[in-house]
mmCIF file of C-alpha atoms in Angstrom:
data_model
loop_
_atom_site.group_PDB
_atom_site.id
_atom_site.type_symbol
_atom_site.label_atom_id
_atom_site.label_comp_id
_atom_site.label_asym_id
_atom_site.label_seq_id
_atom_site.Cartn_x
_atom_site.Cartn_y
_atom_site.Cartn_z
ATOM 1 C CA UNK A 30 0.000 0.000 0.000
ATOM 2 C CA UNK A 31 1.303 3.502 -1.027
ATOM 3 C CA UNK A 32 0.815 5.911 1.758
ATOM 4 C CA UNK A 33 1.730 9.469 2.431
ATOM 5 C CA UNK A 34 5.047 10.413 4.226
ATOM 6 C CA UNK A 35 3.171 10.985 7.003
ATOM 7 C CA UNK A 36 1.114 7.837 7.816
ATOM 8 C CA UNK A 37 3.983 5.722 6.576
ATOM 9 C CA UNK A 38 5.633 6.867 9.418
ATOM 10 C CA UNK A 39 3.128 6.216 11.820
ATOM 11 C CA UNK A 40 2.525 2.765 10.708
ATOM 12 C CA UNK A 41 6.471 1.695 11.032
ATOM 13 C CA UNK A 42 8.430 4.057 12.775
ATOM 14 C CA UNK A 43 6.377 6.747 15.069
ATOM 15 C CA UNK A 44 6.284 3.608 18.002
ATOM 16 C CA UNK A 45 9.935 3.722 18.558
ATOM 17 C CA UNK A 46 10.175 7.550 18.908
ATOM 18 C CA UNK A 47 12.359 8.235 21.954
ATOM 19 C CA UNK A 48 9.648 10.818 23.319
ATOM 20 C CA UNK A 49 6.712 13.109 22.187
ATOM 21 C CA UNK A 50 9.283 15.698 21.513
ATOM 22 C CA UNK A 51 11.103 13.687 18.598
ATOM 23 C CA UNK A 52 7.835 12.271 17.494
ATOM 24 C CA UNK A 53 6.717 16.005 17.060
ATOM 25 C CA UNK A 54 9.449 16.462 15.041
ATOM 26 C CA UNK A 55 9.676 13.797 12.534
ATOM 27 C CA UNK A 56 5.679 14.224 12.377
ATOM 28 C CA UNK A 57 6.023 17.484 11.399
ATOM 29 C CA UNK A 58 8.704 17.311 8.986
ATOM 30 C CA UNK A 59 7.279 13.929 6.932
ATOM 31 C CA UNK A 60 4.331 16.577 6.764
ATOM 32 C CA UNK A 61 6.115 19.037 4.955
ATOM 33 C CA UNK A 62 7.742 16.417 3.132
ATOM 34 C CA UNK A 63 3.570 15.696 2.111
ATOM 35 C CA UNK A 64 3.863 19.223 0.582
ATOM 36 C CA UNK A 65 1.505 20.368 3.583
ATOM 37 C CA UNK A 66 2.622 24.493 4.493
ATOM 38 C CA UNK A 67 3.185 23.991 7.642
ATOM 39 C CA UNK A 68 5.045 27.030 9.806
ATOM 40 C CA UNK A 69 4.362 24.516 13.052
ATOM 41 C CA UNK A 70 3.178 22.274 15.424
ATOM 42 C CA UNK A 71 1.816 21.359 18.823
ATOM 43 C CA UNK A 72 1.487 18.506 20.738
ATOM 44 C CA UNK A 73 -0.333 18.146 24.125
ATOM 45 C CA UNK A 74 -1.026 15.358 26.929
ATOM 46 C CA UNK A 75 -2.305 15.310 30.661
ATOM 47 C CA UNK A 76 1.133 13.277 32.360
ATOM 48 C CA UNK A 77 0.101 11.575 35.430
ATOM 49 C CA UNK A 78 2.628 13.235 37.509
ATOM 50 C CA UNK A 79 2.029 15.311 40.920
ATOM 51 C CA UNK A 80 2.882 18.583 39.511
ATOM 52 C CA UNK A 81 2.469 18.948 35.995
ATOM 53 C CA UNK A 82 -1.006 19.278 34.742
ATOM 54 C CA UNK A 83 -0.049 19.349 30.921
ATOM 55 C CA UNK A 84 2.670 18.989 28.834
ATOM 56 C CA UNK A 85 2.868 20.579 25.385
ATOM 57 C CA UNK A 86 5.513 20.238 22.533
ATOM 58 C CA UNK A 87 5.863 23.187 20.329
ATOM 59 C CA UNK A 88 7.763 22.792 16.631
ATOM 60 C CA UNK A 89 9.032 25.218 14.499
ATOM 61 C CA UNK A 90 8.839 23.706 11.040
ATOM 62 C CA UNK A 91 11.644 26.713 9.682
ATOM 63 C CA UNK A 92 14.415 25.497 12.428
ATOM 64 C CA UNK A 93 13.026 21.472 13.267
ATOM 65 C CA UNK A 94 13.429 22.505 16.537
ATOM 66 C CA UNK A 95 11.132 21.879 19.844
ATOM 67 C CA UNK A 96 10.683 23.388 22.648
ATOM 68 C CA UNK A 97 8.679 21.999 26.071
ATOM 69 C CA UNK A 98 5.816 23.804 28.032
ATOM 70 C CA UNK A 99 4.345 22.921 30.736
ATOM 71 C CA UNK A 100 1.288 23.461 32.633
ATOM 72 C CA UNK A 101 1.635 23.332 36.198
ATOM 73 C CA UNK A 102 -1.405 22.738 39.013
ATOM 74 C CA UNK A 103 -3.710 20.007 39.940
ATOM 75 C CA UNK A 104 -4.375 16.860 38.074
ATOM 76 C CA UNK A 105 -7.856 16.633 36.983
ATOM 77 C CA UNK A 106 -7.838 20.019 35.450
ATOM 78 C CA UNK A 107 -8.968 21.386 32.163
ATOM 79 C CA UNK A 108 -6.322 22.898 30.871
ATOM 80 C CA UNK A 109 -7.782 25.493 28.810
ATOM 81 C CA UNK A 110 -5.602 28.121 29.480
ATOM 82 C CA UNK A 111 -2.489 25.969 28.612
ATOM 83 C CA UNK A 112 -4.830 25.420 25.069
ATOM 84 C CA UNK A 113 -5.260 28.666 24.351
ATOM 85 C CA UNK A 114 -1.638 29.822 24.549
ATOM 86 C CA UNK A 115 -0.502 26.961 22.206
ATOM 87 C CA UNK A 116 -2.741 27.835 19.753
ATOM 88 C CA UNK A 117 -1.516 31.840 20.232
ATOM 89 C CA UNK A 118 2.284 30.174 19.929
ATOM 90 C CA UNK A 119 1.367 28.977 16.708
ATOM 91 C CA UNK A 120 -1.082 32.129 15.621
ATOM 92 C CA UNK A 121 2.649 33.798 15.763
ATOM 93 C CA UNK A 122 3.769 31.162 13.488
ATOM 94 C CA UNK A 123 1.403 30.899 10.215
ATOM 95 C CA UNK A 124 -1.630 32.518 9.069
ATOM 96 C CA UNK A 125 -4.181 29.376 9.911
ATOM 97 C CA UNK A 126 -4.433 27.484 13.274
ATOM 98 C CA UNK A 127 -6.245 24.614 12.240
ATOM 99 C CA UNK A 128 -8.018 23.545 15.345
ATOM 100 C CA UNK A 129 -7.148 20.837 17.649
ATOM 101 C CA UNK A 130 -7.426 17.062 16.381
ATOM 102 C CA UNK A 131 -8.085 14.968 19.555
ATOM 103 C CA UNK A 132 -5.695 11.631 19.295
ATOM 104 C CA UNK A 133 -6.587 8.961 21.676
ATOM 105 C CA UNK A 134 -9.506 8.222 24.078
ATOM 106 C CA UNK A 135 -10.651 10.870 26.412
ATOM 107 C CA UNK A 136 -8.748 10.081 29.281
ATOM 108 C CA UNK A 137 -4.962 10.111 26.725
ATOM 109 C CA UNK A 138 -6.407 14.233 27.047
ATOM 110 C CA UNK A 139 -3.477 14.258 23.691
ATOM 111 C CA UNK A 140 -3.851 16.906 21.535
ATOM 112 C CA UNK A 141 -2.313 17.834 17.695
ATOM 113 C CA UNK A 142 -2.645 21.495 16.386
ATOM 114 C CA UNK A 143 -0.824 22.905 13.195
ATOM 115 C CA UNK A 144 0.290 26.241 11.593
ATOM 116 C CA UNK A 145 0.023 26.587 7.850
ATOM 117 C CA UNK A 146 1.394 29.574 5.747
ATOM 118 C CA UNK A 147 -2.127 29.376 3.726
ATOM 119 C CA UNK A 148 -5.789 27.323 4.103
ATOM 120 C CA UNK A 149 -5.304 24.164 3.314
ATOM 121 C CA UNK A 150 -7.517 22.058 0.511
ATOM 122 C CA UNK A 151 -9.544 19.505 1.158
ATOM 123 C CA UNK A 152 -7.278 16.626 0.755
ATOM 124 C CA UNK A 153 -5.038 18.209 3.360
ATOM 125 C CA UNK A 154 -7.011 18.475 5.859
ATOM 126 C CA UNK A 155 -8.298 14.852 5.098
ATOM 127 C CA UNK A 156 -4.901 14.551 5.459
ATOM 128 C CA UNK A 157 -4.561 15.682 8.772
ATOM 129 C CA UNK A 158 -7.399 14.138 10.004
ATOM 130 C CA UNK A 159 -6.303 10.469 9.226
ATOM 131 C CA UNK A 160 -3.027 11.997 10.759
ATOM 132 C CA UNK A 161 -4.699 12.165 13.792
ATOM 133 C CA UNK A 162 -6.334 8.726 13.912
ATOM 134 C CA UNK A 163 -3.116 6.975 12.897
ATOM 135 C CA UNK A 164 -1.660 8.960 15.546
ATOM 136 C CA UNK A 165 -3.606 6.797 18.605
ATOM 137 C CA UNK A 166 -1.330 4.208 18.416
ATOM 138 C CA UNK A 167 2.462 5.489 18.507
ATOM 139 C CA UNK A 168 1.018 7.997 21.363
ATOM 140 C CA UNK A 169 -0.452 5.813 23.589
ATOM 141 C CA UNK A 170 3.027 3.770 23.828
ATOM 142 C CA UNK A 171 4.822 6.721 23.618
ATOM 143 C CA UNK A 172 2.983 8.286 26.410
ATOM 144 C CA UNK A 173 2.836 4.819 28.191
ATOM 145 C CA UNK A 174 6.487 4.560 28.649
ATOM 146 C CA UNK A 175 6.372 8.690 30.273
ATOM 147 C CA UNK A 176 3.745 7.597 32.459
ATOM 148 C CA UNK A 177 6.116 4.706 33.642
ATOM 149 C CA UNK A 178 9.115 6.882 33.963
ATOM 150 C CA UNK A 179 7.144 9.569 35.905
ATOM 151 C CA UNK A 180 5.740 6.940 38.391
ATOM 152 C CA UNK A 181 9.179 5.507 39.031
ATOM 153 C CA UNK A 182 10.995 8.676 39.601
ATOM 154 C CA UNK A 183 7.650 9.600 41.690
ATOM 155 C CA UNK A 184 8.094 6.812 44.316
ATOM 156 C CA UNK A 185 11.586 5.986 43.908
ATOM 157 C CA UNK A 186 13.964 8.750 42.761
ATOM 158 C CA UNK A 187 15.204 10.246 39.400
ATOM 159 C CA UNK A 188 18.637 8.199 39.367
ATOM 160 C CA UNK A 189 16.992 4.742 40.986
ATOM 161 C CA UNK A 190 14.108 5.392 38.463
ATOM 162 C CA UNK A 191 16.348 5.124 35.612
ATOM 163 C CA UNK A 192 18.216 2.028 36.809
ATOM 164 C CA UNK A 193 14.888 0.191 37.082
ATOM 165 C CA UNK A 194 14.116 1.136 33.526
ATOM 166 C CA UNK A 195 17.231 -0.158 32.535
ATOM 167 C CA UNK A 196 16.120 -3.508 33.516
ATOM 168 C CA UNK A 197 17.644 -3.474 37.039
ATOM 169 C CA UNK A 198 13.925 -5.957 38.423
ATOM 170 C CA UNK A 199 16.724 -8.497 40.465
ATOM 171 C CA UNK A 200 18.015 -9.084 43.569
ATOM 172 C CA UNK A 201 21.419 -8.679 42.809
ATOM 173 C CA UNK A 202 25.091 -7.379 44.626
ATOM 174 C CA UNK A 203 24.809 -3.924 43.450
ATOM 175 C CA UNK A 204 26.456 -0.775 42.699
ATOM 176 C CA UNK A 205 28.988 0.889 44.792
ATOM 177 C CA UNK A 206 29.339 4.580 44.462
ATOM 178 C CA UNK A 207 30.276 7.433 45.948
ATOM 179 C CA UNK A 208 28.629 10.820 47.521
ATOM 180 C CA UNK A 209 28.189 13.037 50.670
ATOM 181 C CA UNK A 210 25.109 11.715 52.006
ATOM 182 C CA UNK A 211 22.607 13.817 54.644
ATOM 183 C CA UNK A 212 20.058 12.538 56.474
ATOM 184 C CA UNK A 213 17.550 14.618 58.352
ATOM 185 C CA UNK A 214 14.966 13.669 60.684
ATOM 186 C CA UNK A 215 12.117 15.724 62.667
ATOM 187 C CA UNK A 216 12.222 15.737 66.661
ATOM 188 C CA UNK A 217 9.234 15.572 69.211
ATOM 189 C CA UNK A 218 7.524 14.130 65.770
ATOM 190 C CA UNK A 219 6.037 11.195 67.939
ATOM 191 C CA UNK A 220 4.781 13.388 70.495
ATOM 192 C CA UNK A 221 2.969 15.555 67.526
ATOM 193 C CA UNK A 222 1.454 12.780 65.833
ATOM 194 C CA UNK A 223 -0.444 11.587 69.339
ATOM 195 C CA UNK A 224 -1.767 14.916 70.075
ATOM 196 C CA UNK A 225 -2.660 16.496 67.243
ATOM 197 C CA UNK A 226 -5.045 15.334 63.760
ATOM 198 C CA UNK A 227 -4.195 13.265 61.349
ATOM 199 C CA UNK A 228 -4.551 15.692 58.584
ATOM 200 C CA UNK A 229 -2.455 17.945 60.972
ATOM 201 C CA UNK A 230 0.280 15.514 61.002
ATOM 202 C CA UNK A 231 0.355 14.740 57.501
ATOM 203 C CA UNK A 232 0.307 18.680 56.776
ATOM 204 C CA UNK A 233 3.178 18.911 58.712
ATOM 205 C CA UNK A 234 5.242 15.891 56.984
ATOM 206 C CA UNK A 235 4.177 17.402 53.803
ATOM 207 C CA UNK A 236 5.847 21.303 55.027
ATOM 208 C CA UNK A 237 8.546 19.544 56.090
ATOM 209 C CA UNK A 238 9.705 17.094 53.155
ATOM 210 C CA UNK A 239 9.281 19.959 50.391
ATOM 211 C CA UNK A 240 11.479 22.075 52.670
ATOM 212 C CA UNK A 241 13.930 19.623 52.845
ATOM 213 C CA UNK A 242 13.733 17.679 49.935
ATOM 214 C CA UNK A 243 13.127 20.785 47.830
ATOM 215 C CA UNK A 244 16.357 21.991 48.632
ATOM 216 C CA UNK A 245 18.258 18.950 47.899
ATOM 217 C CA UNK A 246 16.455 18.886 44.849
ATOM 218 C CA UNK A 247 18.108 22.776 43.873
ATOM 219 C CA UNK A 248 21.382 21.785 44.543
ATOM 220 C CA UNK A 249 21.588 18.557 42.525
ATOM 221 C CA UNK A 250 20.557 15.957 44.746
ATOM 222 C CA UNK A 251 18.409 13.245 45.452
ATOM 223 C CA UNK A 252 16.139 12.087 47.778
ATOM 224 C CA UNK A 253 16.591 7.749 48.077
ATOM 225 C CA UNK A 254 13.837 7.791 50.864
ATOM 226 C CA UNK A 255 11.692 8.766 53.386
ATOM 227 C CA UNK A 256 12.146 6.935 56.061
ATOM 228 C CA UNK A 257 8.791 8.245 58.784
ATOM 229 C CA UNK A 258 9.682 11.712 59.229
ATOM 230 C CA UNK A 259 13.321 11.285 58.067
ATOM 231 C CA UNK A 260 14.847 11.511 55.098
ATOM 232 C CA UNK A 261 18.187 10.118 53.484
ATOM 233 C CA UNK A 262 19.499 12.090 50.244
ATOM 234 C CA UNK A 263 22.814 11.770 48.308
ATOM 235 C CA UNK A 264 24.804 13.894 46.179
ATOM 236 C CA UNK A 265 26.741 11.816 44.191
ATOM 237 C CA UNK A 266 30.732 12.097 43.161
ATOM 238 C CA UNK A 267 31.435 11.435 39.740
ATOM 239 C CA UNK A 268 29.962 14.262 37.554
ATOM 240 C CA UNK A 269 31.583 16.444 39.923
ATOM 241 C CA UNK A 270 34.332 16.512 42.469
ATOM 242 C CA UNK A 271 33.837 15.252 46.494
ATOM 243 C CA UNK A 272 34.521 18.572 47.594
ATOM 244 C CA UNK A 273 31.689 20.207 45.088
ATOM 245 C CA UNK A 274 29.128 16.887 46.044
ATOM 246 C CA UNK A 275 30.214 17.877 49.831
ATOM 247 C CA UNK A 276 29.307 22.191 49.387
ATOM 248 C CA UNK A 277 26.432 21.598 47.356
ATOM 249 C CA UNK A 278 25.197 19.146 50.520
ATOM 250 C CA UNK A 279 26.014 22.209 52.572
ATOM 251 C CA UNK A 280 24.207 24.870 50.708
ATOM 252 C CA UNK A 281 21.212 22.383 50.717
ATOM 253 C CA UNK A 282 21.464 22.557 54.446
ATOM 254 C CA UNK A 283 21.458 26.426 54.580
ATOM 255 C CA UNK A 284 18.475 26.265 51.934
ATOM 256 C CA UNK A 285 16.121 23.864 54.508
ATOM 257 C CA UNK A 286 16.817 25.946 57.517
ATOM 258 C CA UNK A 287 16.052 29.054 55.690
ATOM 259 C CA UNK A 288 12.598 27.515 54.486
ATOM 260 C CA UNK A 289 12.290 25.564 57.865
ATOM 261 C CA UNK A 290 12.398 29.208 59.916
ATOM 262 C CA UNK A 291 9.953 30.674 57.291
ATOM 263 C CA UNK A 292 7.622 27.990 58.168
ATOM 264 C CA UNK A 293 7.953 27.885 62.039
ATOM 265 C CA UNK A 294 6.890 31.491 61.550
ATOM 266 C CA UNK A 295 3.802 30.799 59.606
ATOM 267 C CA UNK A 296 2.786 28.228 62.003
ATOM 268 C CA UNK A 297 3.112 30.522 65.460
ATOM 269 C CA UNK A 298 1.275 32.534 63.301
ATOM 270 C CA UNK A 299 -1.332 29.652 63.521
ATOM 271 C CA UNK A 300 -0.828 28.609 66.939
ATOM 272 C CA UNK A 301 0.881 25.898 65.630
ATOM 273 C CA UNK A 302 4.637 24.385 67.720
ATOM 274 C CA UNK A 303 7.655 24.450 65.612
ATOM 275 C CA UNK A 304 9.122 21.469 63.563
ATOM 276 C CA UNK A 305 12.653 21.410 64.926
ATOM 277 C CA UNK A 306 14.883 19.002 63.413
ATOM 278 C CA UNK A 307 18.157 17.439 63.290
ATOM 279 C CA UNK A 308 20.465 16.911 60.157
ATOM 280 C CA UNK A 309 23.928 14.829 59.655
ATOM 281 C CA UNK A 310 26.343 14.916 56.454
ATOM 282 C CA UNK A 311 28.794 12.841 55.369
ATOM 283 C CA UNK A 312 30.676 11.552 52.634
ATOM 284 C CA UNK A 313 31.528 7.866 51.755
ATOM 285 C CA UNK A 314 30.853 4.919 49.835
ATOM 286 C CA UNK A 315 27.473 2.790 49.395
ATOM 287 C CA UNK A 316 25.982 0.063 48.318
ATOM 288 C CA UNK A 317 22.696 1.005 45.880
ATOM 289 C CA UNK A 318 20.422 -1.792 44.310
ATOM 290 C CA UNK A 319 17.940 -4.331 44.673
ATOM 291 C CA UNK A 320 17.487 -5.580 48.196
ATOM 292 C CA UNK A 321 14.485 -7.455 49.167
ATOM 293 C CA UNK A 322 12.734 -10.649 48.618
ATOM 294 C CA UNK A 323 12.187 -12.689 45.262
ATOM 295 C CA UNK A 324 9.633 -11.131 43.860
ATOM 296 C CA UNK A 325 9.071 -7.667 46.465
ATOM 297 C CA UNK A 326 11.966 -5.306 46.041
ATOM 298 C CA UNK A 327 13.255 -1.875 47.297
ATOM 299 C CA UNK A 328 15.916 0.014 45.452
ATOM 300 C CA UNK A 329 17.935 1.346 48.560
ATOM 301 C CA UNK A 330 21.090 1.923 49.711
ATOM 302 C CA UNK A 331 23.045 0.292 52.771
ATOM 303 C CA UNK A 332 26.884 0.298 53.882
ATOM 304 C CA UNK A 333 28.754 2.056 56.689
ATOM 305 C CA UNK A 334 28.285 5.383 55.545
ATOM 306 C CA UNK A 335 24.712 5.257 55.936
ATOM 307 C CA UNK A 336 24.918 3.963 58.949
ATOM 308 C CA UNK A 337 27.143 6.137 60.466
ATOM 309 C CA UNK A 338 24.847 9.394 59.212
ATOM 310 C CA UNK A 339 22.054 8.041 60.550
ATOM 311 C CA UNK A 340 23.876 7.816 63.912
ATOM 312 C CA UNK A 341 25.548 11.167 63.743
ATOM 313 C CA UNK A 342 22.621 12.722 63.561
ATOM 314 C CA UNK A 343 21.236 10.965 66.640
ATOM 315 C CA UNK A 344 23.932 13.150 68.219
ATOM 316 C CA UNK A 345 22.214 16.436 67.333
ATOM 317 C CA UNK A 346 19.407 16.644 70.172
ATOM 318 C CA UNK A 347 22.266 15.799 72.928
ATOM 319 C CA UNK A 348 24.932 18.048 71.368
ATOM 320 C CA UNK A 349 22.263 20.866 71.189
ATOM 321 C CA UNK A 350 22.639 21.459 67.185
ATOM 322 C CA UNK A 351 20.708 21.514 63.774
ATOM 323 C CA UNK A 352 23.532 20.415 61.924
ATOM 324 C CA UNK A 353 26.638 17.895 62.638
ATOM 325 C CA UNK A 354 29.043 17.139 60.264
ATOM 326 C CA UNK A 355 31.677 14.179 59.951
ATOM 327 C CA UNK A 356 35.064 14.166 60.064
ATOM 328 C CA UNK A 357 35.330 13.182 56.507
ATOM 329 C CA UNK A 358 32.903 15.698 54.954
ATOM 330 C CA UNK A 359 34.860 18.695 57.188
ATOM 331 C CA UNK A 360 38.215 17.770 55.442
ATOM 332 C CA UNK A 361 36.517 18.191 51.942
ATOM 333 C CA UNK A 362 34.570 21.770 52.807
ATOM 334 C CA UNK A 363 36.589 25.201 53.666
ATOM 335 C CA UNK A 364 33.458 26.409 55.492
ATOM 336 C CA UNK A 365 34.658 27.730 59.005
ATOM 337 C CA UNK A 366 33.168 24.613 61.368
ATOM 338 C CA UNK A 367 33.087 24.072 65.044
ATOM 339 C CA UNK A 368 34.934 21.451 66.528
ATOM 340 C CA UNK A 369 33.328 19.115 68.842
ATOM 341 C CA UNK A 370 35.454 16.426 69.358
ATOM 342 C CA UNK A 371 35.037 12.380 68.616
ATOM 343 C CA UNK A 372 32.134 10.921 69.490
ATOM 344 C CA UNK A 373 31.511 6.895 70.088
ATOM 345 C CA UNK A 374 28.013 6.176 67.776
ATOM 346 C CA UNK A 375 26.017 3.300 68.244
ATOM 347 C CA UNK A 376 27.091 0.108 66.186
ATOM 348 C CA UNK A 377 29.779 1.961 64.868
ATOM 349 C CA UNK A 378 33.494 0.742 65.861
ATOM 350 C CA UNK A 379 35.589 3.655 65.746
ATOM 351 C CA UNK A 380 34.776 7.011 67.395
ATOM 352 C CA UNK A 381 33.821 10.064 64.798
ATOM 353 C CA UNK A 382 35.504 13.330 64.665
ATOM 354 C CA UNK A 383 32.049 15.587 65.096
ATOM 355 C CA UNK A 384 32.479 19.247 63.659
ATOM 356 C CA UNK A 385 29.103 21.664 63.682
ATOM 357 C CA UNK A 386 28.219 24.785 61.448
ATOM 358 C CA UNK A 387 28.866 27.822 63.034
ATOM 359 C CA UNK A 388 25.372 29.710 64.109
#
C-alpha cells in the first residue's frame, strides 16, 4: 500500500520515537515532506505526575526545533488556558491554526494542532485528520512509557528510576558509588502525631519534606527515601568533584533551615509548635540496588556510611545542634566549622571526629 510520508511513518516508525518531543518532530517534517505548508506544530497530553497538569511540545517547522511547556497545578484540570496559549504560539507562526485534532480516548487528554502559511484544501485536511487517527497508536506507547518513567521517579527517585528502567527488576550485589550523604529527621515528631489530627500531622510531613527535599532537589541531589519523618538524600561524586558533592550538601542545608524558619513562623502565626529538626552529612561509599525478597523489592542503599549518618545525627538533640558534620565531609569543605570532638556512635566501631556549622 502507497501511503503518504506521514502515515507511513506512523505505521512503522512513530512507536519507537524516543519521546513526544522527537515524534513532534519527525511528524512534522514527513508533513512538509507531504507538501503540507506547515510554519508549526503542537502537541499536548495530561502526564500523570504530581505537579504537571499538561505537557505541550511546540515545533518550528523553519528550524526542526522543539521546545517543552508545561502546565503546572492540579491533576484533573482542564487545561484550557495551557490550550489557548498553544494555539496563540502557533497564531505567531502561520496565518491558519487549524483547530485541535483529539488523538486517543478521552482520558490520553493528547492533543495535535498545526500552523500553515495558507488554508489548506480539502485533501489536506483529510490529510490531517487520518493523521490524527493513525496517531492513537504510537502515542499511547509513547505516552505509556512517560507515564512509567514519571511513576518511578515519583516513588523511587530520578537516578533509581532510571536504573529500574534499565532492567535493574533483580536481587542482585549492586552498585557501589560514591557521595556526601545527609540525612535529616524531625524531633518531638512522635509526640505531635499523638496529640494532634491526622490531617495535621500529615500537613506537617508534607511542610517539612518539600522544605527539605526541595532543597536537595536545587542543589543537585536526590532524595533515596523517606524513612517516617526522616529523610536520606545523596549527592553523588562522579559528575563532579567530592569537595563540590560535599558544598552543594552544605548549601542544601542552609536552603532547609532558611525555608524551615519561614515555616515555624507561619505556624506561630497559627498557633501551631515548631518542627525542629536534626540533620547529619557525610561523605563515603554505598551500596545502591535491589534488596528485598524474590519477587518484592526496594531500590535502597546500605553500607557504613549510611549507617554512620544516621547515627551522627542521633547526636544532634544531645549536642544541642541543627547540623553535625563528619570528620570526613569537614576535610573536603573550607566552610569555618566548630569542633566538637570524637564521638563513640552506636554500632559503629571507631569514634567520629564531630564538627558543627557555626550559628
Amino acid at each position: 500500500m502507497q501511503l503518504p510520508c506521514a502515515l507511513s511513518f506512523l505505521v512503522d516508525e512513530a512507536i519507537d520515537m524516543p519521546g513526544a518531543d522527537t515524534f513532534l518532530a519527525e511528524l512534522g517534517a514527513r508533513l512538509v515532506a507531504d507538501g503540507l505548508p506547515l510554519a508549526g506544530g503542537s502537541l499536548t497530553q495530561a502526564p500523570p505526575h504530581p505537579i504537571i497538569a499538561r505537557r505541550s511540545w511546540l515545533w518550528r517547522a523553519d528550524t526542526g526545533t522543539v521546545i517543552q511547556a508545561l502546565g503546572i497545578g492540579s491533576a484533573g484540570t482542564t487545561g484550557a488556558d495551557h490550550a489557548k496559549a498553544d494555539r496563540d504560539w502557533l497564531a505567531g507562526l502561520g496565518m491558519v491554526v487549524m483547530e485541535e485534532d483529539a488523538a486517543g480516548h478521552a482520558h490520553d487528554h493528547a492533543a495535535i494542532r498545526w500552523a500553515a502559511t495558507r488554508p489548506l484544501d480539502a485533501s489536506e485536511l483529510e490529510l490531517l485528520r487520518a493523521v490524527a487517527r493513525f496517531a492513537v497508536a504510537p502515542l499511547a506507547v509513547i505516552a505509556g512509557r512517560a507515564t512509567l518513567a514519571a511513576l518511578l521517579e515519583t516513588y523511587l527517585g530520578r537516578r533509581s528510576a532510571a536504573q529500574v528502567l534499565a532492567g535493574r527488576l533483580r536481587r542482585e550485589t549492586g552498585e557501589t558509588i560514591r557521595a556526601a550523604l545527609l540525612y535529616a529527621d524531625l524531633r518531638g515528631f512522635t509526640a505531635l502525631s499523638e496529640t494532634a489530627k491526622p490531617q495535621e500531622v500529615i500537613a506537617a510531613l508534607d511542610a517539612w519534606f518539600d522544605r527539605i527535599g526541595g532543597a536537595v532537589h536545587a542543589f543537585g541531589g536526590e532524595v533515596l527515601k523517606f524513612i517516617g519523618d526522616g529523610v536520606l538524600a545523596i549527592f553523588p561524586i562522579g559528575e563532579r568533584s567530592s569537595g563540590a558533592a560535599c558544598d552543594a550538601a552544605l548549601r542544601a542545608v542552609a536552603a532547609a533551615r532558611a525555608g524551615m524558619n519561614h515555616l515555624d513562623k507561619s505556624r506561630a502565626e497559627q498557633g501551631l509548635p515548631p518542627l525542629p529538626f536534626g540533620t547529619a552529612l557525610h561523605v563515603g561509599e554505598m551500596l545502591w540496588g535491589n534488596i528485598g525478597t524474590a519477587d518484592r523489592l526496594d531500590f535502597t542503599a546500605i553500607g557504613p556510611a549510611v549507617n554512620l549518618v544516621s547515627r551522627l545525627e542521633g547526636l544532634c538533640r544531645p549536642l544541642g545542634r541543627t547540623v553535625l558534620l563528619s570528620g570526613a565531609i569537614a576535610a573536603e569543605t573550607t566552610q569555618p566549622l566548630v569542633p566538637l570532638g570524637e564521638h563513640r556512635l552506636r554500632g559503629i566501631a571507631a569514634p567520629c571526629a564531630v564538627f558543627a556549622l557555626r550559628e
